[in-house]
Short mmCIF file of C-alpha atoms in Angstrom, two decimals:
data_model
loop_
_atom_site.label_atom_id
_atom_site.label_comp_id
_atom_site.label_asym_id
_atom_site.label_seq_id
_atom_site.Cartn_x
_atom_site.Cartn_y
_atom_site.Cartn_z
CA UNK A 48 50.08 194.27 -85.09
CA UNK A 49 53.10 195.14 -87.21
CA UNK A 50 54.54 191.72 -86.48
CA UNK A 51 51.26 190.05 -87.55
CA UNK A 52 51.13 192.10 -90.80
CA UNK A 53 54.74 191.15 -91.57
CA UNK A 54 53.92 187.47 -90.99
CA UNK A 55 50.86 187.57 -93.25
CA UNK A 56 52.82 189.43 -95.91
CA UNK A 57 55.59 186.86 -95.79
CA UNK A 58 53.05 184.00 -96.03
CA UNK A 59 51.38 185.59 -99.05
CA UNK A 60 54.75 185.99 -100.73
CA UNK A 61 55.51 182.30 -100.16
CA UNK A 62 52.09 181.32 -101.62
CA UNK A 63 52.70 183.37 -104.73
CA UNK A 64 56.15 181.84 -105.09
CA UNK A 65 54.68 178.31 -104.87
CA UNK A 66 51.94 179.08 -107.40
CA UNK A 67 54.50 180.56 -109.75
CA UNK A 68 56.96 177.68 -109.35
CA UNK A 69 57.58 175.42 -112.38
CA UNK A 70 56.30 172.35 -110.50
CA UNK A 71 52.85 173.94 -110.18
CA UNK A 72 52.79 175.85 -113.45
CA UNK A 73 53.63 172.69 -115.45
CA UNK A 74 50.13 171.22 -115.23
CA UNK A 75 49.67 167.71 -116.65
CA UNK A 76 46.76 167.12 -119.03
CA UNK A 77 45.55 163.53 -119.47
CA UNK A 78 43.29 162.64 -122.40
CA UNK A 79 41.28 159.42 -122.67
CA UNK A 80 41.53 157.77 -126.10
CA UNK A 81 38.93 155.15 -127.04
CA UNK A 82 39.43 152.40 -129.63
CA UNK A 83 37.32 149.35 -130.41
CA UNK A 84 40.32 147.56 -131.93
CA UNK A 85 42.50 144.93 -130.19
CA UNK A 86 45.76 146.14 -128.59
CA UNK A 87 47.95 144.61 -131.31
CA UNK A 88 46.19 146.40 -134.18
CA UNK A 89 48.22 148.92 -136.20
CA UNK A 90 45.90 151.76 -135.19
CA UNK A 91 46.48 151.15 -131.49
CA UNK A 92 50.22 150.81 -132.02
CA UNK A 93 50.10 154.15 -133.85
CA UNK A 94 48.13 155.77 -131.01
CA UNK A 95 50.71 154.42 -128.54
CA UNK A 96 53.53 155.85 -130.67
CA UNK A 97 51.69 159.18 -130.94
CA UNK A 98 51.18 159.25 -127.17
CA UNK A 99 54.90 158.75 -126.57
CA UNK A 100 55.70 161.49 -129.10
CA UNK A 101 53.32 163.96 -127.45
CA UNK A 102 54.62 163.13 -123.99
CA UNK A 103 58.21 163.71 -125.08
CA UNK A 104 57.50 166.93 -126.98
CA UNK A 105 55.41 168.34 -124.12
CA UNK A 106 57.97 167.44 -121.44
CA UNK A 107 55.44 165.12 -119.85
CA UNK A 108 52.60 167.66 -119.74
CA UNK A 109 50.33 165.91 -122.29
CA UNK A 110 49.42 162.29 -121.60
CA UNK A 111 47.22 160.06 -123.75
CA UNK A 112 45.65 157.07 -122.01
CA UNK A 113 44.48 154.44 -124.51
CA UNK A 114 41.42 152.26 -123.86
CA UNK A 115 41.46 149.54 -126.60
CA UNK A 116 39.10 146.64 -127.29
CA UNK A 117 35.86 148.64 -126.78
CA UNK A 118 36.60 149.21 -123.08
CA UNK A 119 34.79 152.56 -123.23
CA UNK A 120 32.04 151.46 -125.59
CA UNK A 121 31.24 149.32 -128.65
CA UNK A 122 32.36 150.10 -132.18
CA UNK A 123 29.12 151.87 -133.12
CA UNK A 124 29.41 154.23 -130.13
CA UNK A 125 32.92 155.54 -130.79
CA UNK A 126 31.81 158.79 -132.47
CA UNK A 127 29.37 159.64 -129.68
CA UNK A 128 31.93 158.85 -126.99
CA UNK A 129 34.02 161.75 -128.28
CA UNK A 130 31.06 163.98 -129.13
CA UNK A 131 29.64 163.75 -125.61
CA UNK A 132 33.01 163.97 -123.87
CA UNK A 133 32.97 160.47 -122.36
CA UNK A 134 36.21 160.05 -124.30
CA UNK A 135 38.46 162.94 -125.26
CA UNK A 136 39.54 161.24 -128.50
CA UNK A 137 38.13 158.23 -130.32
CA UNK A 138 38.76 156.17 -133.42
CA UNK A 139 35.62 156.00 -135.54
CA UNK A 140 34.72 153.27 -138.02
CA UNK A 141 32.15 154.94 -140.29
CA UNK A 142 30.87 151.59 -141.53
CA UNK A 143 29.64 150.78 -138.02
CA UNK A 144 26.94 153.47 -138.24
CA UNK A 145 25.41 153.14 -141.74
CA UNK A 146 24.00 156.33 -143.20
CA UNK A 147 25.50 158.63 -140.58
CA UNK A 148 28.42 159.69 -142.81
CA UNK A 149 26.95 159.36 -146.33
CA UNK A 150 29.57 161.39 -148.21
CA UNK A 151 32.43 159.62 -146.44
CA UNK A 152 30.84 156.29 -147.39
CA UNK A 153 31.37 157.17 -151.05
CA UNK A 154 35.13 156.74 -150.60
CA UNK A 155 34.61 153.18 -149.39
CA UNK A 156 33.27 151.94 -152.73
CA UNK A 157 35.20 149.29 -154.72
CA UNK A 158 37.90 150.20 -157.25
CA UNK A 159 38.25 153.89 -156.22
CA UNK A 160 41.16 153.97 -153.72
CA UNK A 161 44.34 152.03 -154.62
CA UNK A 162 46.10 152.02 -151.21
CA UNK A 163 45.99 153.47 -147.72
CA UNK A 164 48.60 156.18 -148.24
CA UNK A 165 46.84 157.64 -151.27
CA UNK A 166 43.35 157.16 -149.85
CA UNK A 167 44.06 158.76 -146.47
CA UNK A 168 45.60 161.85 -148.06
CA UNK A 169 42.84 162.10 -150.66
CA UNK A 170 40.23 162.08 -147.88
CA UNK A 171 42.04 164.94 -146.20
CA UNK A 172 42.08 166.81 -149.53
CA UNK A 173 38.26 166.87 -149.47
CA UNK A 174 38.00 167.41 -145.71
CA UNK A 175 36.04 170.62 -146.26
CA UNK A 176 33.24 168.54 -147.81
CA UNK A 177 33.36 165.65 -145.39
CA UNK A 178 33.73 167.37 -142.02
CA UNK A 179 30.17 168.75 -142.26
CA UNK A 180 29.10 165.22 -141.36
CA UNK A 181 31.07 165.36 -138.10
CA UNK A 182 29.21 168.07 -136.20
CA UNK A 183 30.10 168.05 -132.52
CA UNK A 184 33.69 166.85 -132.86
CA UNK A 185 37.02 168.09 -134.13
CA UNK A 186 38.32 165.86 -136.95
CA UNK A 187 42.02 165.22 -136.39
CA UNK A 188 42.43 163.18 -139.56
CA UNK A 189 40.74 160.70 -141.88
CA UNK A 190 42.25 157.35 -142.75
CA UNK A 191 41.80 154.68 -145.39
CA UNK A 192 43.00 151.10 -145.44
CA UNK A 193 44.28 149.44 -148.60
CA UNK A 194 41.56 147.68 -150.66
CA UNK A 195 40.14 144.71 -148.80
CA UNK A 196 40.00 141.21 -150.32
CA UNK A 197 37.44 138.45 -150.01
CA UNK A 198 38.57 135.83 -147.48
CA UNK A 199 36.83 132.45 -147.50
CA UNK A 200 36.97 129.39 -145.29
CA UNK A 201 36.20 126.47 -147.63
CA UNK A 202 35.57 127.67 -151.18
CA UNK A 203 38.07 129.10 -153.66
CA UNK A 204 36.55 132.04 -155.54
CA UNK A 205 37.94 132.80 -159.00
CA UNK A 206 34.65 133.63 -160.77
CA UNK A 207 31.69 135.80 -159.81
CA UNK A 208 29.37 132.84 -160.29
CA UNK A 209 31.08 131.02 -157.44
CA UNK A 210 29.84 133.72 -155.05
CA UNK A 211 26.22 132.61 -155.38
CA UNK A 212 24.80 131.17 -152.20
CA UNK A 213 27.70 132.14 -149.96
CA UNK A 214 27.16 133.98 -146.67
CA UNK A 215 29.77 136.72 -146.39
CA UNK A 216 30.45 138.95 -143.40
CA UNK A 217 30.69 142.63 -144.26
CA UNK A 218 32.08 145.72 -142.41
CA UNK A 219 29.24 148.06 -143.47
CA UNK A 220 26.36 148.71 -145.85
CA UNK A 221 28.64 149.72 -148.73
CA UNK A 222 30.21 146.27 -148.72
CA UNK A 223 26.86 144.59 -148.12
CA UNK A 224 25.60 146.10 -151.39
CA UNK A 225 28.65 144.69 -153.21
CA UNK A 226 28.13 141.23 -151.72
CA UNK A 227 24.48 141.26 -152.81
CA UNK A 228 25.40 142.45 -156.31
CA UNK A 229 27.81 139.51 -156.60
CA UNK A 230 25.06 137.04 -155.74
CA UNK A 231 26.03 136.26 -152.15
CA UNK A 232 24.24 137.00 -148.88
CA UNK A 233 25.67 139.76 -146.66
CA UNK A 234 25.83 139.00 -142.94
CA UNK A 235 26.58 141.51 -140.19
CA UNK A 236 29.14 140.17 -137.73
CA UNK A 237 31.35 142.16 -135.33
CA UNK A 238 35.09 141.80 -136.09
CA UNK A 239 35.74 140.10 -132.76
CA UNK A 240 33.08 137.46 -133.55
CA UNK A 241 34.23 136.52 -137.07
CA UNK A 242 36.37 133.56 -135.96
CA UNK A 243 33.47 132.04 -134.05
CA UNK A 244 31.09 132.59 -136.97
CA UNK A 245 33.51 130.92 -139.39
CA UNK A 246 34.01 127.94 -137.07
CA UNK A 247 30.27 127.49 -136.59
CA UNK A 248 29.66 127.79 -140.33
CA UNK A 249 27.24 130.69 -139.99
CA UNK A 250 29.38 132.55 -142.53
CA UNK A 251 31.49 131.25 -145.41
CA UNK A 252 33.87 134.17 -145.53
CA UNK A 253 34.48 137.82 -144.79
CA UNK A 254 35.48 141.06 -146.44
CA UNK A 255 38.42 142.08 -144.26
CA UNK A 256 41.95 143.36 -144.69
CA UNK A 257 44.86 140.97 -144.32
CA UNK A 258 45.99 143.02 -141.36
CA UNK A 259 42.57 142.70 -139.76
CA UNK A 260 42.67 138.94 -140.27
CA UNK A 261 46.04 138.84 -138.51
CA UNK A 262 44.88 141.10 -135.66
CA UNK A 263 41.88 138.85 -135.00
CA UNK A 264 43.99 135.69 -135.53
CA UNK A 265 41.95 134.23 -138.40
CA UNK A 266 44.83 132.44 -140.12
CA UNK A 267 43.62 128.98 -139.10
CA UNK A 268 39.98 129.76 -139.93
CA UNK A 269 40.52 130.76 -143.57
CA UNK A 270 41.86 128.95 -146.63
CA UNK A 271 41.48 131.34 -149.58
CA UNK A 272 41.83 135.02 -150.42
CA UNK A 273 40.42 136.51 -153.62
CA UNK A 274 42.48 139.63 -154.28
CA UNK A 275 40.10 142.05 -155.91
CA UNK A 276 39.45 145.65 -154.82
CA UNK A 277 36.33 145.23 -152.69
CA UNK A 278 36.63 148.79 -151.47
CA UNK A 279 38.42 150.24 -148.47
CA UNK A 280 37.58 150.67 -144.83
CA UNK A 281 37.63 154.28 -143.66
CA UNK A 282 38.14 155.71 -140.21
CA UNK A 283 38.34 159.10 -138.54
CA UNK A 284 40.32 160.17 -135.49
CA UNK A 285 38.06 162.68 -133.75
CA UNK A 286 38.37 164.82 -130.61
CA UNK A 287 35.91 166.43 -128.26
CA UNK A 288 36.05 170.22 -128.94
CA UNK A 289 35.91 171.11 -125.24
CA UNK A 290 38.79 168.75 -124.52
CA UNK A 291 40.79 170.49 -127.22
CA UNK A 292 39.80 173.99 -126.04
CA UNK A 293 40.80 173.06 -122.49
CA UNK A 294 44.42 172.59 -123.50
CA UNK A 295 46.90 175.50 -123.44
CA UNK A 296 47.87 176.90 -126.84
CA UNK A 297 51.22 175.12 -127.01
CA UNK A 298 49.62 171.71 -126.42
CA UNK A 299 46.90 172.45 -128.97
CA UNK A 300 49.68 173.21 -131.42
CA UNK A 301 51.29 169.84 -130.69
CA UNK A 302 47.98 168.09 -131.45
CA UNK A 303 47.63 170.06 -134.71
CA UNK A 304 51.21 169.45 -135.84
CA UNK A 305 51.04 165.70 -135.32
CA UNK A 306 47.62 165.09 -136.90
CA UNK A 307 46.01 166.64 -140.01
CA UNK A 308 47.65 165.79 -143.34
CA UNK A 309 50.83 164.63 -141.60
CA UNK A 310 48.91 162.17 -139.45
CA UNK A 311 46.79 160.91 -142.34
CA UNK A 312 49.82 160.19 -144.51
CA UNK A 313 51.63 158.45 -141.67
CA UNK A 314 48.74 156.22 -140.62
CA UNK A 315 47.77 155.46 -144.23
CA UNK A 316 51.32 154.35 -144.97
CA UNK A 317 51.35 152.29 -141.76
CA UNK A 318 48.15 150.61 -142.88
CA UNK A 319 49.69 149.60 -146.21
CA UNK A 320 52.75 148.16 -144.49
CA UNK A 321 50.62 146.37 -141.91
CA UNK A 322 48.51 144.81 -144.66
CA UNK A 323 51.67 143.51 -146.34
CA UNK A 324 52.68 141.91 -143.04
CA UNK A 325 49.16 140.53 -142.71
CA UNK A 326 49.46 138.93 -146.14
CA UNK A 327 52.71 137.26 -145.06
CA UNK A 328 50.90 136.00 -141.95
CA UNK A 329 48.06 134.58 -144.05
CA UNK A 330 50.43 132.79 -146.42
CA UNK A 331 52.34 131.32 -143.49
CA UNK A 332 49.05 129.78 -142.39
CA UNK A 333 48.55 128.25 -145.82
CA UNK A 334 45.98 130.69 -147.18
CA UNK A 335 45.96 130.54 -150.98
CA UNK A 336 45.71 133.93 -152.76
CA UNK A 337 43.80 133.87 -156.07
CA UNK A 338 42.24 136.42 -158.41
CA UNK A 339 39.37 136.74 -160.88
CA UNK A 340 39.96 135.86 -164.51
CA UNK A 341 39.96 138.55 -167.20
CA UNK A 342 36.29 138.19 -168.17
CA UNK A 343 35.13 138.22 -164.55
CA UNK A 344 37.38 141.19 -163.77
CA UNK A 345 35.62 143.19 -166.51
CA UNK A 346 32.22 142.07 -165.23
CA UNK A 347 33.29 143.10 -161.73
CA UNK A 348 34.20 146.59 -162.95
CA UNK A 349 30.73 146.99 -164.50
CA UNK A 350 29.07 145.87 -161.28
CA UNK A 351 31.10 148.23 -159.11
CA UNK A 352 30.64 151.16 -161.51
CA UNK A 353 26.88 150.68 -161.27
CA UNK A 354 27.03 150.62 -157.48
CA UNK A 355 28.99 153.89 -157.41
CA UNK A 356 26.55 155.58 -159.78
CA UNK A 357 23.62 154.42 -157.67
CA UNK A 358 25.29 155.82 -154.54
CA UNK A 359 25.90 159.19 -156.19
CA UNK A 360 22.27 159.36 -157.36
CA UNK A 361 21.05 158.52 -153.85
CA UNK A 362 23.20 161.30 -152.39
CA UNK A 363 21.90 163.82 -154.92
CA UNK A 364 18.30 162.84 -154.11
CA UNK A 365 19.01 163.72 -150.48
CA UNK A 366 20.35 167.12 -151.50
CA UNK A 367 23.96 166.13 -150.92
CA UNK A 368 26.75 166.94 -153.42
CA UNK A 369 27.38 163.38 -154.57
CA UNK A 370 28.63 164.29 -158.04
CA UNK A 371 30.97 166.96 -156.72
CA UNK A 372 32.26 164.68 -153.97
CA UNK A 373 33.00 161.85 -156.41
CA UNK A 374 34.73 164.14 -158.88
CA UNK A 375 36.86 165.80 -156.23
CA UNK A 376 37.70 162.44 -154.65
CA UNK A 377 38.81 161.01 -158.00
CA UNK A 378 40.94 164.09 -158.71
CA UNK A 379 42.52 163.91 -155.25
CA UNK A 380 43.24 160.19 -155.63
CA UNK A 381 44.83 160.76 -159.04
CA UNK A 382 46.99 163.61 -157.74
CA UNK A 383 48.13 161.72 -154.64
CA UNK A 384 48.81 158.55 -156.64
CA UNK A 385 50.95 160.54 -159.05
CA UNK A 386 52.95 162.10 -156.24
CA UNK A 387 53.44 159.04 -154.03
#
């Protein structure tokens, strides 16, 4: 009996030693990251860079596995993929679900945000207002692109009057309202289907960043770019709260330290630089960049100002702080622009 007790005691000691060993204690946590964007897009390159950073800083304990090109679900499902836990993290395009993020949509309006770096940080400055729209997820950061231009396939646009009768693809209802106000017809087309729509002639152009045009290889499908501020495209990197809570404190800290304001500034700056590269790509493909004349520029400002005021009034009618959100956004943009 004594021999048996000694054997069992020795076995228990070995088990404890194994459980306490570094190989077992260093548990690996793998998080699924969903993106609707193609692999070459700046956002996915940033996620890949972030994944490598987290892996290195965690000594291999935190792994991000990226699923690009809507592998986990279409663009309009990205928020719910993270909210329901199908994905641990997802990249959300607010314009894909009109009306779901009404205060965030305000930032998308023309002429407000001058570039991605300023816009992304300004959005984080009013995060306390915006994150109420993101119940069910943890917002890691908001992001803004630089202002998007009008890209057309056959017609050069240098006056507002030349917009009449054109069919223009838009990335959301905010941009659709601008297209309508300019006398054109807004058409909803998924980013991955724009090239086909241009080739078939079902659309005459698109509101899309230069970087987006490069990512979706539209250089041969477009001939002109009208460089006015048609608004920005906004995104949010969001995480399932249970996925976050399931990480040990040190890995949660790594997530926090590499996202937030730091992440927003980094990805906003990346977006600006990517758009500059996209513009080079467009010019290499012979796309001619033009702008509105002085009179039409002033008319454009009046049109966009009216659209913004209408949006604020609509928010107030719904009991949402539209006036406060616009004022705080403008102040944040001004402060970030001054400090950039």
